[in-house]
PDB file of C-alpha atoms in Angstrom:
ATOM      1  CA  MET A 322     102.226 117.388 124.009  1.00 56.00           C
ATOM      2  CA  SER A 323     100.115 118.469 121.250  1.00 80.00           C
ATOM      3  CA  GLU A 324      97.399 116.190 119.607  1.00 84.00           C
ATOM      4  CA  ALA A 325      99.528 115.407 116.711  1.00 86.00           C
ATOM      5  CA  HIS A 326     102.695 114.103 118.405  1.00 86.00           C
ATOM      6  CA  GLU A 327     100.417 111.996 120.683  1.00 91.00           C
ATOM      7  CA  ILE A 328      98.732 110.437 117.600  1.00 92.00           C
ATOM      8  CA  VAL A 329     102.395 109.724 116.137  1.00 91.00           C
ATOM      9  CA  GLY A 330     103.353 107.990 119.266  1.00 93.00           C
ATOM     10  CA  LYS A 331     100.795 105.528 119.967  1.00 94.00           C
ATOM     11  CA  LEU A 332     100.570 104.799 116.089  1.00 94.00           C
ATOM     12  CA  ARG A 333     104.642 104.003 116.699  1.00 95.00           C
ATOM     13  CA  GLN A 334     103.487 101.902 119.433  1.00 95.00           C
ATOM     14  CA  ARG A 335     100.865 100.171 117.505  1.00 94.00           C
ATOM     15  CA  LEU A 336     102.541  99.474 114.317  1.00 95.00           C
ATOM     16  CA  ALA A 337     105.455  97.837 116.249  1.00 93.00           C
ATOM     17  CA  ARG A 338     103.087  95.260 117.394  1.00 92.00           C
ATOM     18  CA  ILE A 339     101.930  94.037 113.840  1.00 90.00           C
ATOM     19  CA  GLU A 340     103.227  90.577 112.929  1.00 85.00           C
ATOM     20  CA  PRO A 341     104.993  90.569 109.784  1.00 79.00           C
ATOM     21  CA  ASP A 342     102.773  88.125 107.959  1.00 77.00           C
ATOM     22  CA  ALA A 343      99.789  90.048 108.601  1.00 78.00           C
ATOM     23  CA  ALA A 344      97.268  90.588 106.132  1.00 77.00           C
ATOM     24  CA  ALA A 345      93.842  91.929 105.384  1.00 74.00           C
ATOM     25  CA  GLY A 346      91.455  92.702 102.428  1.00 70.00           C
ATOM     26  CA  ASP A 347      88.039  92.822 101.450  1.00 57.00           C
ATOM     27  CA  TRP A 348      88.926  91.902  97.750  1.00 54.00           C
ATOM     28  CA  PRO A 349      90.967  88.336  97.980  1.00 52.00           C
ATOM     29  CA  GLY A 350      92.757  87.526  94.804  1.00 49.00           C
ATOM     30  CA  ALA A 351      90.865  84.594  92.721  1.00 47.00           C
ATOM     31  CA  GLY A 352      91.389  80.969  91.990  1.00 48.00           C
ATOM     32  CA  GLY A 353      94.369  80.461  94.327  1.00 58.00           C
ATOM     33  CA  ALA A 354      97.335  82.334  92.151  1.00 69.00           C
ATOM     34  CA  GLN A 355     100.192  83.727  94.151  1.00 83.00           C
ATOM     35  CA  PRO A 356      99.764  87.527  94.629  1.00 86.00           C
ATOM     36  CA  ARG A 357     101.935  90.173  93.017  1.00 91.00           C
ATOM     37  CA  PRO A 358     104.290  91.989  95.492  1.00 94.00           C
ATOM     38  CA  ALA A 359     103.563  95.537  95.731  1.00 96.00           C
ATOM     39  CA  ALA A 360     103.838  98.651  98.018  1.00 97.00           C
ATOM     40  CA  VAL A 361     102.410 102.036  98.875  1.00 98.00           C
ATOM     41  CA  LEU A 362     103.479 105.147 101.002  1.00 98.00           C
ATOM     42  CA  VAL A 363     100.405 106.074 103.514  1.00 98.00           C
ATOM     43  CA  PRO A 364     101.946 109.800 103.962  1.00 98.00           C
ATOM     44  CA  LEU A 365     100.901 111.238 107.193  1.00 97.00           C
ATOM     45  CA  VAL A 366     101.825 115.116 106.788  1.00 96.00           C
ATOM     46  CA  LEU A 367     102.868 117.041 110.413  1.00 94.00           C
ATOM     47  CA  HIS A 368     102.350 120.991 110.072  1.00 88.00           C
ATOM     48  CA  GLU A 369     104.851 122.564 111.707  1.00 77.00           C
ATOM     49  CA  HIS A 370     102.613 125.389 112.654  1.00 70.00           C
ATOM     50  CA  ARG A 371      99.562 122.959 113.594  1.00 69.00           C
ATOM     51  CA  LYS A 372      99.465 121.368 116.694  1.00 68.00           C
ATOM     52  CA  ASN A 373      96.415 119.232 115.501  1.00 74.00           C
ATOM     53  CA  SER A 374      95.624 116.002 113.966  1.00 82.00           C
ATOM     54  CA  PRO A 375      98.104 115.364 110.981  1.00 94.00           C
ATOM     55  CA  THR A 376      96.915 115.021 107.364  1.00 96.00           C
ATOM     56  CA  VAL A 377      96.935 112.137 104.792  1.00 98.00           C
ATOM     57  CA  LEU A 378      98.130 112.924 101.472  1.00 98.00           C
ATOM     58  CA  PHE A 379      96.317 111.093  98.542  1.00 98.00           C
ATOM     59  CA  THR A 380      96.677 111.148  94.798  1.00 97.00           C
ATOM     60  CA  ARG A 381      94.063 111.013  92.114  1.00 95.00           C
ATOM     61  CA  ARG A 382      95.100 108.662  89.388  1.00 90.00           C
ATOM     62  CA  THR A 383      94.508 110.131  86.084  1.00 91.00           C
ATOM     63  CA  ASP A 384      91.785 108.852  83.779  1.00 78.00           C
ATOM     64  CA  HIS A 385      93.585 107.343  81.155  1.00 74.00           C
ATOM     65  CA  LEU A 386      95.182 104.413  83.003  1.00 67.00           C
ATOM     66  CA  HIS A 387      94.905 101.232  82.411  1.00 64.00           C
ATOM     67  CA  HIS A 388      94.623 100.023  86.306  1.00 65.00           C
ATOM     68  CA  HIS A 389      92.059 102.181  88.376  1.00 65.00           C
ATOM     69  CA  PRO A 390      91.868 104.983  86.381  1.00 69.00           C
ATOM     70  CA  GLY A 391      90.570 108.090  88.009  1.00 79.00           C
ATOM     71  CA  GLN A 392      90.585 106.442  91.350  1.00 90.00           C
ATOM     72  CA  ILE A 393      91.981 108.300  94.926  1.00 96.00           C
ATOM     73  CA  SER A 394      95.155 106.190  95.914  1.00 95.00           C
ATOM     74  CA  PHE A 395      98.285 106.489  97.756  1.00 98.00           C
ATOM     75  CA  PRO A 396     101.337 106.428  95.967  1.00 97.00           C
ATOM     76  CA  GLY A 397     102.913 103.559  94.928  1.00 96.00           C
ATOM     77  CA  GLY A 398     102.921 100.353  92.533  1.00 93.00           C
ATOM     78  CA  GLY A 399     104.509  97.041  91.961  1.00 94.00           C
ATOM     79  CA  MET A 400     108.064  95.832  93.670  1.00 95.00           C
ATOM     80  CA  GLU A 401     110.607  95.811  91.123  1.00 95.00           C
ATOM     81  CA  GLU A 402     113.730  93.524  90.789  1.00 91.00           C
ATOM     82  CA  GLY A 403     116.178  96.039  92.100  1.00 91.00           C
ATOM     83  CA  ASP A 404     113.864  96.849  95.249  1.00 94.00           C
ATOM     84  CA  SER A 405     115.267  95.128  98.414  1.00 95.00           C
ATOM     85  CA  SER A 406     111.945  95.812 100.727  1.00 96.00           C
ATOM     86  CA  ALA A 407     108.322  97.139 100.586  1.00 96.00           C
ATOM     87  CA  GLU A 408     109.787 100.338 101.951  1.00 97.00           C
ATOM     88  CA  GLU A 409     111.980 101.110  99.033  1.00 97.00           C
ATOM     89  CA  THR A 410     109.382 100.340  96.523  1.00 98.00           C
ATOM     90  CA  ALA A 411     106.974 102.464  98.591  1.00 98.00           C
ATOM     91  CA  VAL A 412     109.307 105.678  98.904  1.00 97.00           C
ATOM     92  CA  ARG A 413     110.617 105.056  95.057  1.00 97.00           C
ATOM     93  CA  GLU A 414     107.449 105.012  93.905  1.00 97.00           C
ATOM     94  CA  ALA A 415     106.523 107.992  95.710  1.00 98.00           C
ATOM     95  CA  GLU A 416     109.164 110.047  94.453  1.00 97.00           C
ATOM     96  CA  GLU A 417     108.604 108.694  91.114  1.00 97.00           C
ATOM     97  CA  GLU A 418     104.921 109.823  91.021  1.00 97.00           C
ATOM     98  CA  ILE A 419     104.773 112.926  93.217  1.00 98.00           C
ATOM     99  CA  GLY A 420     108.293 114.222  93.141  1.00 97.00           C
ATOM    100  CA  LEU A 421     108.383 113.505  96.909  1.00 97.00           C
ATOM    101  CA  ALA A 422     111.997 113.683  98.326  1.00 95.00           C
ATOM    102  CA  PRO A 423     113.082 110.248  99.951  1.00 95.00           C
ATOM    103  CA  GLU A 424     115.095 112.266 102.661  1.00 94.00           C
ATOM    104  CA  ARG A 425     111.413 113.634 103.897  1.00 94.00           C
ATOM    105  CA  VAL A 426     110.037 110.580 104.583  1.00 96.00           C
ATOM    106  CA  GLU A 427     110.463 109.286 107.900  1.00 97.00           C
ATOM    107  CA  LEU A 428     109.283 105.360 107.804  1.00 97.00           C
ATOM    108  CA  ILE A 429     107.824 104.199 110.984  1.00 97.00           C
ATOM    109  CA  GLY A 430     106.254 101.104 110.353  1.00 96.00           C
ATOM    110  CA  ARG A 431     103.860  98.822 107.936  1.00 96.00           C
ATOM    111  CA  LEU A 432     100.256  98.032 108.598  1.00 96.00           C
ATOM    112  CA  PRO A 433      99.161  94.671 107.533  1.00 94.00           C
ATOM    113  CA  ASP A 434      99.581  93.732 103.797  1.00 94.00           C
ATOM    114  CA  TYR A 435      96.145  94.204 101.757  1.00 93.00           C
ATOM    115  CA  LEU A 436      95.123  91.496  99.387  1.00 89.00           C
ATOM    116  CA  THR A 437      93.487  92.975  96.364  1.00 85.00           C
ATOM    117  CA  GLY A 438      91.084  91.562  93.836  1.00 77.00           C
ATOM    118  CA  THR A 439      93.412  92.664  90.684  1.00 79.00           C
ATOM    119  CA  GLY A 440      96.303  90.094  92.136  1.00 83.00           C
ATOM    120  CA  PHE A 441      98.356  92.229  94.378  1.00 88.00           C
ATOM    121  CA  ARG A 442      99.461  91.793  97.977  1.00 91.00           C
ATOM    122  CA  VAL A 443     100.155  95.558  98.802  1.00 94.00           C
ATOM    123  CA  THR A 444     102.135  96.368 101.598  1.00 96.00           C
ATOM    124  CA  PRO A 445     101.198  99.777 103.075  1.00 97.00           C
ATOM    125  CA  VAL A 446     104.473 101.536 104.607  1.00 98.00           C
ATOM    126  CA  VAL A 447     103.746 104.137 106.832  1.00 98.00           C
ATOM    127  CA  GLY A 448     105.766 107.294 106.687  1.00 98.00           C
ATOM    128  CA  LEU A 449     105.854 110.906 108.490  1.00 97.00           C
ATOM    129  CA  LEU A 450     106.336 114.097 106.313  1.00 96.00           C
ATOM    130  CA  HIS A 451     107.309 116.890 108.218  1.00 89.00           C
ATOM    131  CA  SER A 452     105.904 120.495 106.203  1.00 85.00           C
ATOM    132  CA  PRO A 453     106.644 122.291 104.151  1.00 87.00           C
ATOM    133  CA  ILE A 454     107.000 119.582 101.626  1.00 90.00           C
ATOM    134  CA  LYS A 455     107.557 119.854  97.771  1.00 92.00           C
ATOM    135  CA  LEU A 456     105.923 117.699  95.391  1.00 96.00           C
ATOM    136  CA  LYS A 457     106.275 117.927  91.274  1.00 96.00           C
ATOM    137  CA  LEU A 458     103.325 115.295  89.778  1.00 97.00           C
ATOM    138  CA  ASP A 459     103.871 112.869  86.917  1.00 93.00           C
ATOM    139  CA  GLY A 460     101.276 114.376  85.024  1.00 91.00           C
ATOM    140  CA  PHE A 461     100.994 111.153  83.024  1.00 92.00           C
ATOM    141  CA  GLU A 462      99.782 109.090  85.892  1.00 91.00           C
ATOM    142  CA  VAL A 463      98.605 111.838  88.623  1.00 95.00           C
ATOM    143  CA  ALA A 464      95.881 114.066  87.715  1.00 95.00           C
ATOM    144  CA  GLU A 465      96.286 115.729  91.385  1.00 96.00           C
ATOM    145  CA  ALA A 466      97.537 115.362  94.781  1.00 97.00           C
ATOM    146  CA  PHE A 467      95.584 116.678  98.138  1.00 97.00           C
ATOM    147  CA  GLU A 468      95.561 116.010 101.784  1.00 97.00           C
ATOM    148  CA  VAL A 469      92.670 115.346 104.139  1.00 97.00           C
ATOM    149  CA  PRO A 470      92.581 115.674 107.884  1.00 96.00           C
ATOM    150  CA  LEU A 471      93.346 112.004 109.591  1.00 96.00           C
ATOM    151  CA  ALA A 472      90.461 113.114 112.102  1.00 95.00           C
ATOM    152  CA  HIS A 473      87.890 112.642 109.251  1.00 97.00           C
ATOM    153  CA  PHE A 474      89.191 109.066 108.747  1.00 97.00           C
ATOM    154  CA  LEU A 475      89.352 108.488 112.838  1.00 96.00           C
ATOM    155  CA  ASP A 476      85.316 109.385 112.884  1.00 96.00           C
ATOM    156  CA  PRO A 477      82.891 106.752 112.243  1.00 96.00           C
ATOM    157  CA  ALA A 478      80.464 108.876 110.857  1.00 97.00           C
ATOM    158  CA  ASN A 479      82.330 108.989 107.803  1.00 97.00           C
ATOM    159  CA  HIS A 480      82.606 105.214 107.230  1.00 97.00           C
ATOM    160  CA  ARG A 481      80.501 103.428 104.592  1.00 94.00           C
ATOM    161  CA  GLN A 482      80.012 100.063 103.434  1.00 88.00           C
ATOM    162  CA  HIS A 483      79.124  99.299  99.879  1.00 79.00           C
ATOM    163  CA  SER A 484      78.488  96.092  97.738  1.00 74.00           C
ATOM    164  CA  ILE A 485      79.078  95.231  94.109  1.00 72.00           C
ATOM    165  CA  ARG A 486      78.572  92.264  92.059  1.00 64.00           C
ATOM    166  CA  ILE A 487      81.548  90.852  90.408  1.00 63.00           C
ATOM    167  CA  ASN A 488      81.269  89.964  86.944  1.00 64.00           C
ATOM    168  CA  GLY A 489      77.715  89.005  87.166  1.00 65.00           C
ATOM    169  CA  GLY A 490      78.682  86.972  90.026  1.00 66.00           C
ATOM    170  CA  GLU A 491      78.841  86.759  93.896  1.00 68.00           C
ATOM    171  CA  MET A 492      78.253  90.516  95.656  1.00 67.00           C
ATOM    172  CA  ARG A 493      81.292  91.716  97.395  1.00 73.00           C
ATOM    173  CA  SER A 494      81.586  94.583 100.316  1.00 76.00           C
ATOM    174  CA  PHE A 495      84.117  97.275 100.157  1.00 83.00           C
ATOM    175  CA  HIS A 496      84.506 100.253 102.468  1.00 90.00           C
ATOM    176  CA  ALA A 497      84.377 103.829 101.397  1.00 94.00           C
ATOM    177  CA  MET A 498      85.196 107.109 103.174  1.00 97.00           C
ATOM    178  CA  PRO A 499      84.030 109.983 101.275  1.00 96.00           C
ATOM    179  CA  TYR A 500      85.598 113.466 101.504  1.00 97.00           C
ATOM    180  CA  GLY A 501      83.554 116.005  99.615  1.00 96.00           C
ATOM    181  CA  SER A 502      84.071 115.562  95.973  1.00 95.00           C
ATOM    182  CA  TYR A 503      86.411 112.745  96.579  1.00 96.00           C
ATOM    183  CA  PHE A 504      85.004 109.132  96.909  1.00 95.00           C
ATOM    184  CA  ILE A 505      87.798 107.038  98.429  1.00 96.00           C
ATOM    185  CA  TRP A 506      86.762 103.617  98.883  1.00 92.00           C
ATOM    186  CA  GLY A 507      88.318 100.153  97.833  1.00 89.00           C
ATOM    187  CA  ALA A 508      91.696  99.285  98.676  1.00 91.00           C
ATOM    188  CA  THR A 509      92.756 102.705  99.993  1.00 95.00           C
ATOM    189  CA  ALA A 510      89.427 102.735 102.156  1.00 95.00           C
ATOM    190  CA  GLY A 511      90.066  99.399 103.697  1.00 93.00           C
ATOM    191  CA  MET A 512      93.947 100.519 104.856  1.00 96.00           C
ATOM    192  CA  LEU A 513      92.341 103.510 106.084  1.00 97.00           C
ATOM    193  CA  MET A 514      90.341 101.390 108.078  1.00 95.00           C
ATOM    194  CA  THR A 515      92.932  99.231 109.345  1.00 95.00           C
ATOM    195  CA  LEU A 516      94.708 102.445 110.559  1.00 96.00           C
ATOM    196  CA  TYR A 517      91.420 103.587 112.184  1.00 96.00           C
ATOM    197  CA  GLN A 518      91.378 100.366 113.971  1.00 94.00           C
ATOM    198  CA  LEU A 519      94.837 100.646 115.210  1.00 94.00           C
ATOM    199  CA  LEU A 520      94.489 104.102 116.533  1.00 94.00           C
ATOM    200  CA  THR A 521      91.193 103.576 118.445  1.00 92.00           C
ATOM    201  CA  GLU A 522      91.377  99.735 119.675  1.00 84.00           C
TER     202      GLU A 522
END
């Protein structure tokens, strides 16, 4: 069995054990307000001619966006009225943002929901993408799409912890997992940390 298939098999088993209402997050919403539901696709790319670890597909948001400009993220967004599930939201948003055809996504489970300081409860939906994949980026929202070996995030040497003061008040800590010139942090890094814990427990 190849390394990639071994990782995917282990991930399927671990995802199946996650409680439906499980939640995590370094930045819980303020004021006790009900968080808005959202979902992201955590895309793991399986390359046909490479038997080693899968890669993780990310987007870099354009600099003019109101929310999280320029940040590294997974494809995703808020649930819309017509969405029947977090999976539908994640796949729809991935198609809108990066042109990923829904039939190319094999959904294998959910990570625990992630509570953000911007008032969202984000459901990370893990999907397998079998190469080759064709993308067509929405130039208004997405500046670029790129892949990082999953092995990078499974190495504790690449994990960072940072702190920031919120509005001159309390300090908040957050995860970061830099890769080359890409600074992957916040909710995206927090979800990757959950993925790391699942695969190394």
